[in-house]
Short mmCIF file of C-alpha atoms in Angstrom, two decimals:
data_model
loop_
_atom_site.label_atom_id
_atom_site.label_comp_id
_atom_site.label_asym_id
_atom_site.label_seq_id
_atom_site.Cartn_x
_atom_site.Cartn_y
_atom_site.Cartn_z
CA UNK A 279 -220.32 -112.73 74.32
CA UNK A 280 -217.73 -109.97 73.79
CA UNK A 281 -213.96 -110.79 74.09
CA UNK A 282 -212.95 -107.14 74.71
CA UNK A 283 -212.30 -106.05 78.21
CA UNK A 284 -214.59 -102.89 78.05
CA UNK A 285 -214.55 -99.99 80.42
CA UNK A 286 -217.50 -101.49 82.64
CA UNK A 287 -217.51 -105.26 82.72
CA UNK A 288 -221.32 -105.68 82.23
CA UNK A 289 -222.12 -103.08 80.16
CA UNK A 290 -223.85 -103.66 77.04
CA UNK A 291 -222.99 -101.32 74.60
CA UNK A 292 -224.51 -100.38 71.11
CA UNK A 293 -222.28 -100.71 68.16
CA UNK A 294 -221.28 -97.55 66.85
CA UNK A 295 -221.88 -98.50 62.70
CA UNK A 296 -221.15 -95.10 61.12
CA UNK A 297 -221.18 -91.04 61.67
CA UNK A 298 -221.59 -88.12 59.68
CA UNK A 299 -221.53 -84.39 60.86
CA UNK A 300 -222.18 -84.02 64.38
CA UNK A 301 -224.29 -87.56 64.84
CA UNK A 302 -223.29 -91.08 65.14
CA UNK A 303 -225.46 -94.00 64.27
CA UNK A 304 -225.63 -97.40 65.85
CA UNK A 305 -226.21 -100.72 64.66
CA UNK A 306 -230.12 -100.28 64.40
CA UNK A 307 -229.52 -97.12 62.59
CA UNK A 308 -230.39 -94.71 65.67
CA UNK A 309 -228.64 -91.35 65.46
CA UNK A 310 -227.05 -89.49 68.56
CA UNK A 311 -226.00 -85.97 68.60
CA UNK A 312 -222.42 -86.04 69.82
CA UNK A 313 -222.53 -83.22 71.71
CA UNK A 314 -219.29 -84.24 73.48
CA UNK A 315 -217.05 -84.97 70.94
CA UNK A 316 -216.61 -88.15 72.37
CA UNK A 317 -214.12 -86.90 75.31
CA UNK A 318 -214.11 -83.47 73.51
CA UNK A 319 -212.08 -85.21 70.26
CA UNK A 320 -214.10 -84.92 67.34
CA UNK A 321 -213.80 -81.06 66.67
CA UNK A 322 -214.89 -81.59 63.04
CA UNK A 323 -217.40 -84.25 63.52
CA UNK A 324 -217.61 -87.64 61.83
CA UNK A 325 -216.84 -88.49 58.20
CA UNK A 326 -215.26 -85.23 57.09
CA UNK A 327 -214.33 -85.82 53.52
CA UNK A 328 -211.15 -83.63 53.12
CA UNK A 329 -209.60 -85.34 56.20
CA UNK A 330 -210.59 -89.01 54.76
CA UNK A 331 -209.11 -87.99 51.59
CA UNK A 332 -205.73 -87.18 53.02
CA UNK A 333 -205.56 -90.32 54.84
CA UNK A 334 -206.35 -92.20 51.89
CA UNK A 335 -203.44 -90.37 50.11
CA UNK A 336 -201.02 -90.77 52.70
CA UNK A 337 -201.98 -94.67 52.84
CA UNK A 338 -201.08 -94.57 49.07
CA UNK A 339 -197.61 -92.93 49.42
CA UNK A 340 -196.49 -94.12 53.16
CA UNK A 341 -198.14 -95.86 56.33
CA UNK A 342 -195.07 -96.11 58.50
CA UNK A 343 -191.28 -95.33 59.02
CA UNK A 344 -189.61 -96.03 62.18
CA UNK A 345 -188.05 -92.53 63.45
CA UNK A 346 -184.83 -93.96 64.34
CA UNK A 347 -184.12 -94.65 60.29
CA UNK A 348 -186.62 -91.72 58.75
CA UNK A 349 -188.69 -88.53 58.98
CA UNK A 350 -191.42 -88.15 56.84
CA UNK A 351 -192.75 -85.09 54.88
CA UNK A 352 -195.98 -85.01 56.51
CA UNK A 353 -194.69 -85.10 60.01
CA UNK A 354 -192.37 -81.89 59.15
CA UNK A 355 -195.30 -80.06 57.54
CA UNK A 356 -197.40 -80.75 60.69
CA UNK A 357 -194.47 -79.54 62.99
CA UNK A 358 -194.15 -76.45 60.98
CA UNK A 359 -197.85 -75.28 61.18
CA UNK A 360 -198.13 -76.01 64.74
CA UNK A 361 -194.93 -73.97 65.66
CA UNK A 362 -196.02 -71.27 63.42
CA UNK A 363 -199.32 -71.24 65.40
CA UNK A 364 -198.07 -71.89 68.67
CA UNK A 365 -197.46 -69.33 71.66
CA UNK A 366 -194.30 -67.25 71.79
CA UNK A 367 -191.07 -69.22 72.60
CA UNK A 368 -192.34 -72.65 70.93
CA UNK A 369 -189.93 -73.79 68.46
CA UNK A 370 -190.25 -77.57 68.17
CA UNK A 371 -193.10 -80.45 68.31
CA UNK A 372 -192.71 -84.09 69.48
CA UNK A 373 -195.49 -86.35 68.32
CA UNK A 374 -196.71 -89.10 70.25
CA UNK A 375 -200.00 -91.19 70.33
CA UNK A 376 -202.31 -89.26 72.77
CA UNK A 377 -202.55 -87.15 75.71
CA UNK A 378 -201.05 -89.31 78.21
CA UNK A 379 -198.14 -90.01 76.34
CA UNK A 380 -197.82 -86.28 75.84
CA UNK A 381 -197.78 -85.99 79.49
CA UNK A 382 -195.38 -88.51 80.05
CA UNK A 383 -192.97 -87.00 77.69
CA UNK A 384 -193.10 -83.41 78.79
CA UNK A 385 -192.13 -84.73 82.41
CA UNK A 386 -189.47 -86.44 81.06
CA UNK A 387 -188.25 -83.23 79.17
CA UNK A 388 -188.63 -81.52 82.09
CA UNK A 389 -186.52 -83.81 84.33
CA UNK A 390 -183.98 -84.32 81.18
CA UNK A 391 -183.68 -80.28 80.78
CA UNK A 392 -182.67 -79.61 84.41
CA UNK A 393 -180.09 -82.50 84.17
CA UNK A 394 -178.58 -81.12 80.89
CA UNK A 395 -178.16 -77.63 82.63
CA UNK A 396 -176.58 -78.77 85.61
CA UNK A 397 -179.49 -78.86 88.22
CA UNK A 398 -180.26 -82.59 88.65
CA UNK A 399 -181.52 -81.94 92.22
CA UNK A 400 -184.72 -80.36 90.69
CA UNK A 401 -187.26 -83.18 90.93
CA UNK A 402 -190.26 -82.29 92.34
CA UNK A 403 -193.60 -81.69 90.14
CA UNK A 404 -196.14 -79.68 91.63
CA UNK A 405 -199.68 -79.82 90.48
CA UNK A 406 -203.41 -79.32 91.26
CA UNK A 407 -206.08 -81.00 93.42
CA UNK A 408 -208.92 -82.30 90.75
CA UNK A 409 -207.08 -82.26 87.89
CA UNK A 410 -206.71 -84.77 85.38
CA UNK A 411 -203.38 -85.45 83.36
CA UNK A 412 -203.76 -88.87 81.74
CA UNK A 413 -203.90 -92.64 83.13
CA UNK A 414 -199.92 -93.72 82.29
CA UNK A 415 -198.36 -93.95 85.71
CA UNK A 416 -196.40 -90.43 85.65
CA UNK A 417 -199.49 -88.71 84.27
CA UNK A 418 -201.58 -90.33 86.97
CA UNK A 419 -199.23 -89.29 89.56
CA UNK A 420 -199.26 -85.73 88.49
CA UNK A 421 -203.19 -85.44 88.24
CA UNK A 422 -205.28 -84.91 91.29
CA UNK A 423 -208.22 -87.20 90.64
CA UNK A 424 -207.97 -89.36 93.81
CA UNK A 425 -210.51 -91.60 92.57
CA UNK A 426 -208.55 -92.45 89.68
CA UNK A 427 -205.08 -92.76 91.91
CA UNK A 428 -206.31 -94.83 95.03
CA UNK A 429 -205.63 -98.22 94.01
CA UNK A 430 -202.57 -97.39 91.99
CA UNK A 431 -200.96 -95.18 94.61
CA UNK A 432 -198.12 -97.74 95.56
CA UNK A 433 -196.80 -97.46 91.94
CA UNK A 434 -196.80 -93.70 91.49
CA UNK A 435 -194.16 -91.19 91.92
CA UNK A 436 -194.15 -88.97 94.63
CA UNK A 437 -195.85 -85.33 93.51
CA UNK A 438 -197.54 -82.50 95.24
CA UNK A 439 -200.85 -80.67 94.67
CA UNK A 440 -202.23 -77.29 95.45
CA UNK A 441 -205.80 -76.23 95.19
CA UNK A 442 -207.09 -75.35 91.77
CA UNK A 443 -208.58 -72.24 90.67
CA UNK A 444 -212.27 -73.07 91.09
CA UNK A 445 -214.17 -69.87 91.63
CA UNK A 446 -217.40 -71.64 92.16
CA UNK A 447 -216.26 -73.74 94.87
CA UNK A 448 -213.03 -72.04 96.47
CA UNK A 449 -213.89 -68.26 96.04
CA UNK A 450 -214.96 -66.33 99.29
CA UNK A 451 -217.92 -64.37 99.51
CA UNK A 452 -217.23 -60.76 98.87
CA UNK A 453 -213.66 -61.90 97.33
CA UNK A 454 -212.87 -59.98 94.14
CA UNK A 455 -211.86 -62.23 90.88
CA UNK A 456 -208.41 -60.41 91.20
CA UNK A 457 -208.06 -60.96 95.19
CA UNK A 458 -209.04 -64.71 94.45
CA UNK A 459 -206.66 -65.09 91.89
CA UNK A 460 -203.80 -63.76 93.87
CA UNK A 461 -204.62 -65.99 96.68
CA UNK A 462 -205.03 -69.20 94.64
CA UNK A 463 -201.80 -68.30 92.82
CA UNK A 464 -199.93 -67.70 96.12
CA UNK A 465 -200.72 -71.35 96.72
CA UNK A 466 -198.03 -72.32 94.26
CA UNK A 467 -195.40 -69.87 95.89
CA UNK A 468 -196.05 -71.38 99.06
CA UNK A 469 -195.61 -75.03 98.08
CA UNK A 470 -192.27 -74.20 95.84
CA UNK A 471 -190.93 -72.71 99.03
CA UNK A 472 -192.06 -75.46 101.39
CA UNK A 473 -190.42 -78.06 99.16
CA UNK A 474 -187.32 -75.80 98.67
CA UNK A 475 -187.34 -74.10 95.19
CA UNK A 476 -184.16 -75.58 94.30
CA UNK A 477 -185.78 -79.02 94.30
CA UNK A 478 -189.07 -78.11 92.21
CA UNK A 479 -188.64 -78.95 88.48
CA UNK A 480 -192.27 -78.20 87.08
CA UNK A 481 -195.90 -77.07 87.64
CA UNK A 482 -198.46 -78.70 85.67
CA UNK A 483 -202.09 -77.46 85.03
CA UNK A 484 -204.70 -77.56 82.59
CA UNK A 485 -205.36 -74.16 81.05
CA UNK A 486 -209.26 -74.90 81.41
CA UNK A 487 -209.71 -77.90 83.83
CA UNK A 488 -211.32 -80.56 81.81
CA UNK A 489 -213.47 -83.76 82.71
CA UNK A 490 -212.50 -83.85 86.36
CA UNK A 491 -214.17 -80.59 87.34
CA UNK A 492 -216.15 -79.51 84.37
CA UNK A 493 -214.77 -77.10 81.92
CA UNK A 494 -213.43 -74.94 84.88
CA UNK A 495 -211.71 -71.50 83.50
CA UNK A 496 -208.99 -69.59 85.57
CA UNK A 497 -210.00 -66.31 87.28
CA UNK A 498 -208.68 -62.68 86.58
CA UNK A 499 -205.08 -62.77 86.17
CA UNK A 500 -204.36 -66.22 87.81
CA UNK A 501 -202.33 -67.75 85.10
CA UNK A 502 -200.23 -64.63 84.39
CA UNK A 503 -199.58 -64.76 88.18
CA UNK A 504 -198.47 -68.22 88.07
CA UNK A 505 -196.33 -67.74 85.10
CA UNK A 506 -194.38 -65.22 87.20
CA UNK A 507 -194.06 -67.29 90.12
CA UNK A 508 -192.41 -69.94 87.92
CA UNK A 509 -190.27 -67.60 86.13
CA UNK A 510 -189.01 -66.26 89.69
CA UNK A 511 -188.24 -69.57 90.75
CA UNK A 512 -186.85 -71.31 87.73
CA UNK A 513 -189.58 -73.76 87.49
CA UNK A 514 -191.03 -75.04 84.21
CA UNK A 515 -194.57 -74.13 83.36
CA UNK A 516 -196.31 -77.13 81.59
CA UNK A 517 -199.60 -76.51 80.44
CA UNK A 518 -201.86 -79.25 79.48
CA UNK A 519 -204.22 -78.73 76.62
CA UNK A 520 -204.97 -82.26 75.86
CA UNK A 521 -208.83 -81.65 76.14
CA UNK A 522 -208.97 -77.99 76.15
CA UNK A 523 -206.80 -76.88 73.59
CA UNK A 524 -206.70 -76.74 69.52
CA UNK A 525 -209.31 -74.57 69.21
CA UNK A 526 -211.90 -76.10 71.70
CA UNK A 527 -212.10 -72.72 73.71
CA UNK A 528 -212.29 -69.93 70.66
CA UNK A 529 -208.52 -69.72 70.23
CA UNK A 530 -206.05 -72.39 68.88
CA UNK A 531 -204.36 -72.51 72.25
CA UNK A 532 -206.68 -71.65 75.60
CA UNK A 533 -203.72 -70.05 77.03
CA UNK A 534 -203.84 -67.08 74.36
CA UNK A 535 -206.74 -65.77 76.12
CA UNK A 536 -204.71 -65.22 79.19
CA UNK A 537 -201.65 -63.80 77.48
CA UNK A 538 -199.41 -66.67 78.84
CA UNK A 539 -196.89 -68.86 77.11
CA UNK A 540 -195.44 -72.04 78.70
CA UNK A 541 -192.42 -73.60 78.60
CA UNK A 542 -193.98 -77.11 77.56
CA UNK A 543 -197.64 -77.72 76.33
CA UNK A 544 -199.38 -81.03 75.64
CA UNK A 545 -202.04 -81.24 73.22
CA UNK A 546 -204.05 -84.14 71.57
CA UNK A 547 -207.93 -84.83 71.33
CA UNK A 548 -208.74 -81.81 68.94
CA UNK A 549 -205.30 -82.11 67.34
CA UNK A 550 -206.34 -84.90 65.12
CA UNK A 551 -210.16 -84.92 65.82
CA UNK A 552 -210.03 -88.59 66.25
CA UNK A 553 -209.42 -89.66 62.70
CA UNK A 554 -206.02 -90.96 64.07
CA UNK A 555 -204.56 -91.42 67.22
CA UNK A 556 -202.16 -88.51 67.67
CA UNK A 557 -200.63 -86.09 70.40
CA UNK A 558 -197.90 -83.94 70.93
CA UNK A 559 -195.76 -81.88 73.36
CA UNK A 560 -194.66 -78.45 71.89
CA UNK A 561 -191.70 -77.28 73.37
CA UNK A 562 -189.74 -74.02 73.95
CA UNK A 563 -186.32 -72.93 72.40
CA UNK A 564 -184.64 -72.99 75.85
CA UNK A 565 -185.98 -76.85 76.23
CA UNK A 566 -184.53 -77.79 72.91
CA UNK A 567 -181.25 -75.79 73.13
CA UNK A 568 -180.56 -77.69 76.16
CA UNK A 569 -180.78 -80.94 74.63
CA UNK A 570 -179.20 -80.08 71.50
CA UNK A 571 -176.18 -78.40 73.04
CA UNK A 572 -175.89 -80.94 75.75
CA UNK A 573 -176.37 -84.69 75.13
CA UNK A 574 -177.73 -84.19 71.65
CA UNK A 575 -180.57 -86.58 72.33
CA UNK A 576 -184.14 -86.68 74.24
CA UNK A 577 -183.80 -89.91 75.95
CA UNK A 578 -187.28 -91.32 75.25
CA UNK A 579 -189.30 -92.37 72.47
CA UNK A 580 -192.16 -94.98 71.47
CA UNK A 581 -192.78 -97.27 68.41
CA UNK A 582 -195.47 -94.95 66.67
CA UNK A 583 -194.07 -91.40 67.43
CA UNK A 584 -194.41 -89.28 64.31
CA UNK A 585 -196.58 -91.78 62.47
CA UNK A 586 -197.06 -90.60 59.06
CA UNK A 587 -200.89 -91.65 58.85
CA UNK A 588 -201.43 -89.76 62.33
CA UNK A 589 -199.92 -86.57 61.01
CA UNK A 590 -201.55 -86.70 57.60
CA UNK A 591 -205.07 -86.66 59.35
CA UNK A 592 -203.82 -84.09 61.95
CA UNK A 593 -202.45 -81.80 59.41
CA UNK A 594 -205.68 -82.12 57.60
CA UNK A 595 -207.81 -81.51 60.52
CA UNK A 596 -205.69 -78.00 61.31
CA UNK A 597 -205.99 -77.06 57.81
CA UNK A 598 -209.79 -77.42 57.39
CA UNK A 599 -210.23 -75.56 60.77
CA UNK A 600 -208.10 -72.65 59.41
CA UNK A 601 -209.41 -72.77 55.65
CA UNK A 602 -213.16 -72.63 56.87
CA UNK A 603 -212.89 -70.08 59.73
CA UNK A 604 -214.10 -72.79 62.27
CA UNK A 605 -212.53 -70.73 65.13
CA UNK A 606 -214.86 -68.00 64.65
CA UNK A 607 -217.88 -70.57 64.66
CA UNK A 608 -216.63 -71.82 67.75
CA UNK A 609 -216.64 -68.31 69.42
CA UNK A 610 -220.23 -67.75 67.95
CA UNK A 611 -221.68 -71.10 68.84
CA UNK A 612 -219.93 -70.84 72.14
CA UNK A 613 -221.61 -67.66 72.82
CA UNK A 614 -224.93 -69.08 71.74
CA UNK A 615 -224.50 -72.42 73.74
CA UNK A 616 -223.63 -70.16 76.92
CA UNK A 617 -226.76 -68.22 76.52
CA UNK A 618 -228.98 -71.07 75.87
CA UNK A 619 -227.53 -73.03 78.86
CA UNK A 620 -228.24 -69.79 80.97
CA UNK A 621 -231.63 -69.24 79.46
CA UNK A 622 -232.78 -72.94 80.26
CA UNK A 623 -230.78 -73.50 83.57
CA UNK A 624 -229.75 -70.32 85.02
CA UNK A 625 -232.86 -70.33 87.65
CA UNK A 626 -232.79 -74.15 87.70
CA UNK A 627 -232.91 -75.15 91.48
CA UNK A 628 -230.52 -78.08 90.72
CA UNK A 629 -228.05 -76.39 88.72
CA UNK A 630 -225.32 -74.40 90.76
CA UNK A 631 -222.91 -73.30 88.05
CA UNK A 632 -222.44 -73.08 84.10
CA UNK A 633 -218.95 -72.37 83.21
CA UNK A 634 -216.40 -72.64 80.35
CA UNK A 635 -215.16 -70.91 77.25
CA UNK A 636 -215.93 -71.54 73.71
CA UNK A 637 -217.55 -74.83 72.84
CA UNK A 638 -216.18 -76.38 75.96
CA UNK A 639 -218.94 -75.80 78.89
CA UNK A 640 -219.81 -77.49 82.29
CA UNK A 641 -223.03 -77.46 84.30
CA UNK A 642 -222.53 -78.62 87.82
CA UNK A 643 -225.53 -80.23 89.47
CA UNK A 644 -226.42 -79.53 93.21
CA UNK A 645 -228.72 -80.90 95.69
CA UNK A 646 -229.30 -77.16 97.19
CA UNK A 647 -228.32 -74.47 94.97
CA UNK A 648 -228.42 -71.99 98.00
CA UNK A 649 -225.78 -73.97 99.89
CA UNK A 650 -224.23 -75.61 96.86
CA UNK A 651 -224.36 -78.88 98.68
CA UNK A 652 -223.83 -81.74 96.10
CA UNK A 653 -225.93 -84.93 95.60
CA UNK A 654 -225.13 -87.91 97.56
CA UNK A 655 -222.60 -90.09 95.35
CA UNK A 656 -224.42 -93.13 95.83
CA UNK A 657 -227.26 -91.78 93.62
CA UNK A 658 -224.93 -91.50 90.83
CA UNK A 659 -226.85 -88.60 89.31
CA UNK A 660 -223.96 -88.45 86.42
CA UNK A 661 -224.46 -91.81 85.45
CA UNK A 662 -228.38 -91.17 85.18
CA UNK A 663 -228.07 -88.29 83.04
CA UNK A 664 -225.84 -89.98 80.69
CA UNK A 665 -228.11 -92.86 80.54
CA UNK A 666 -231.32 -90.56 79.83
CA UNK A 667 -229.29 -88.36 77.17
CA UNK A 668 -228.57 -91.56 75.16
CA UNK A 669 -232.02 -92.83 75.37
CA UNK A 670 -233.03 -89.19 73.86
CA UNK A 671 -230.28 -89.43 71.13
CA UNK A 672 -227.65 -87.34 72.75
CA UNK A 673 -224.23 -87.78 73.72
CA UNK A 674 -222.84 -85.82 76.63
CA UNK A 675 -219.98 -86.30 78.97
CA UNK A 676 -220.85 -86.56 82.78
CA UNK A 677 -218.68 -87.18 85.76
CA UNK A 678 -218.77 -87.56 89.42
CA UNK A 679 -216.07 -86.51 92.12
CA UNK A 680 -216.26 -82.83 91.03
CA UNK A 681 -215.49 -81.48 94.37
CA UNK A 682 -212.87 -83.91 95.83
CA UNK A 683 -212.77 -87.15 93.92
CA UNK A 684 -216.24 -88.64 95.55
CA UNK A 685 -218.59 -85.70 95.76
CA UNK A 686 -220.15 -83.33 92.95
CA UNK A 687 -221.60 -84.13 89.70
CA UNK A 688 -221.47 -82.31 86.49
CA UNK A 689 -221.92 -82.51 82.60
CA UNK A 690 -219.34 -81.46 80.12
CA UNK A 691 -220.42 -80.59 76.62
CA UNK A 692 -218.03 -80.20 73.68
CA UNK A 693 -219.78 -80.43 70.42
CA UNK A 694 -217.95 -80.51 66.94
CA UNK A 695 -216.84 -76.76 65.62
CA UNK A 696 -218.99 -77.25 62.79
CA UNK A 697 -222.15 -76.97 64.63
CA UNK A 698 -225.00 -74.61 64.23
CA UNK A 699 -227.75 -72.71 66.08
CA UNK A 700 -230.37 -75.55 65.46
CA UNK A 701 -227.68 -77.96 66.62
CA UNK A 702 -227.04 -76.03 69.83
CA UNK A 703 -230.61 -75.69 70.55
CA UNK A 704 -231.20 -79.49 69.98
CA UNK A 705 -228.55 -80.00 72.53
CA UNK A 706 -229.53 -77.89 75.28
CA UNK A 707 -233.22 -79.09 74.91
CA UNK A 708 -232.47 -82.82 74.91
CA UNK A 709 -230.08 -82.02 78.06
CA UNK A 710 -232.90 -80.28 79.79
CA UNK A 711 -234.72 -83.51 79.33
CA UNK A 712 -232.42 -85.66 80.39
CA UNK A 713 -231.40 -83.84 83.43
CA UNK A 714 -234.98 -83.57 84.44
CA UNK A 715 -235.66 -87.61 83.89
CA UNK A 716 -232.48 -88.28 85.98
CA UNK A 717 -233.61 -86.28 88.69
CA UNK A 718 -236.99 -87.73 88.83
CA UNK A 719 -235.47 -91.61 88.90
#
């Protein structure tokens, strides 16, 4: 009997007993290819000696010091590195313990910014349907995953949502990418005008949509249009790169590929690679200056912000990625993954879409490929795929509710940056077996 409140109360889970490289091992010694990095977390795989050594050195030096009394060398060094590599305008970092905390802090930064600059009437947050920004109340309110929000709705602040830029589901027949990008972006401007531009605080979006819809990238110049709209109405742009950032799409920040710099950016997961719990908000100079020249503080905080052990792990992860030129491998293996998925599933009668960037790929399953009709959600196809994949020694990240929180199934792949051609081929072959078995059952 377990005394842990597990995610699924009656689930019987194998015990993770170790990990090396791209594999995890259970208590019976069985190996699993970690093709999802957990939840797009384990970017360096498991048991990387350089990260473990850095954590040992930090534990020998300093494990913890509260930030109301001290800073630490390792936190300062990590901030220096992140700001040096950040999009234009980013000047500071704020370290927390994970993605939900990062989004929560970014929302508070946005609100305090407008209080500091004399626009306290700005309170409205706009995000997108079928987004996910975390499970704390502010982050959950911002996200557009209705299934996750439903029972907690009475506790959530009021937020507003527009359609996502989701070409497979929303682009019209005959509509060019540029025209669709313009139409999708226009939804934001329409919502700002509807609410009153002077009341809108921030627009929050995942650069590449993560687990809720399955690695959905923006189309054409959608994000540049979004940036222009936010600038036109004085709205802050918060990009959530908790899942898609820190190299996952082939550049350190996914928005680099769109030529866009946010006012605030949230990162986590691949920041520390799972070796320690860590997330961060990267904030622009104008946000920092408003705080510095106003109240002189950010009215927020947690016990474990800037935790030295977490910062040491994250710094080591980022140093390994740069030293070993792993972003080059992400791009190369990402191209190979896309090609192999296309070869194996491109004509599959129940695969409607293959999408993503770099080593961040999604496969959407449909009952009817010509109409894009999803499977009956009662079938729980995504759960069947996960079970079949694990039985075949493969860990993937399937989800239901791709379309509206209830309908639609997809599988997310986010293998470690260190994977090679043989690993990618094995992932695709085992995924094919798992999909076939799940469809038969």
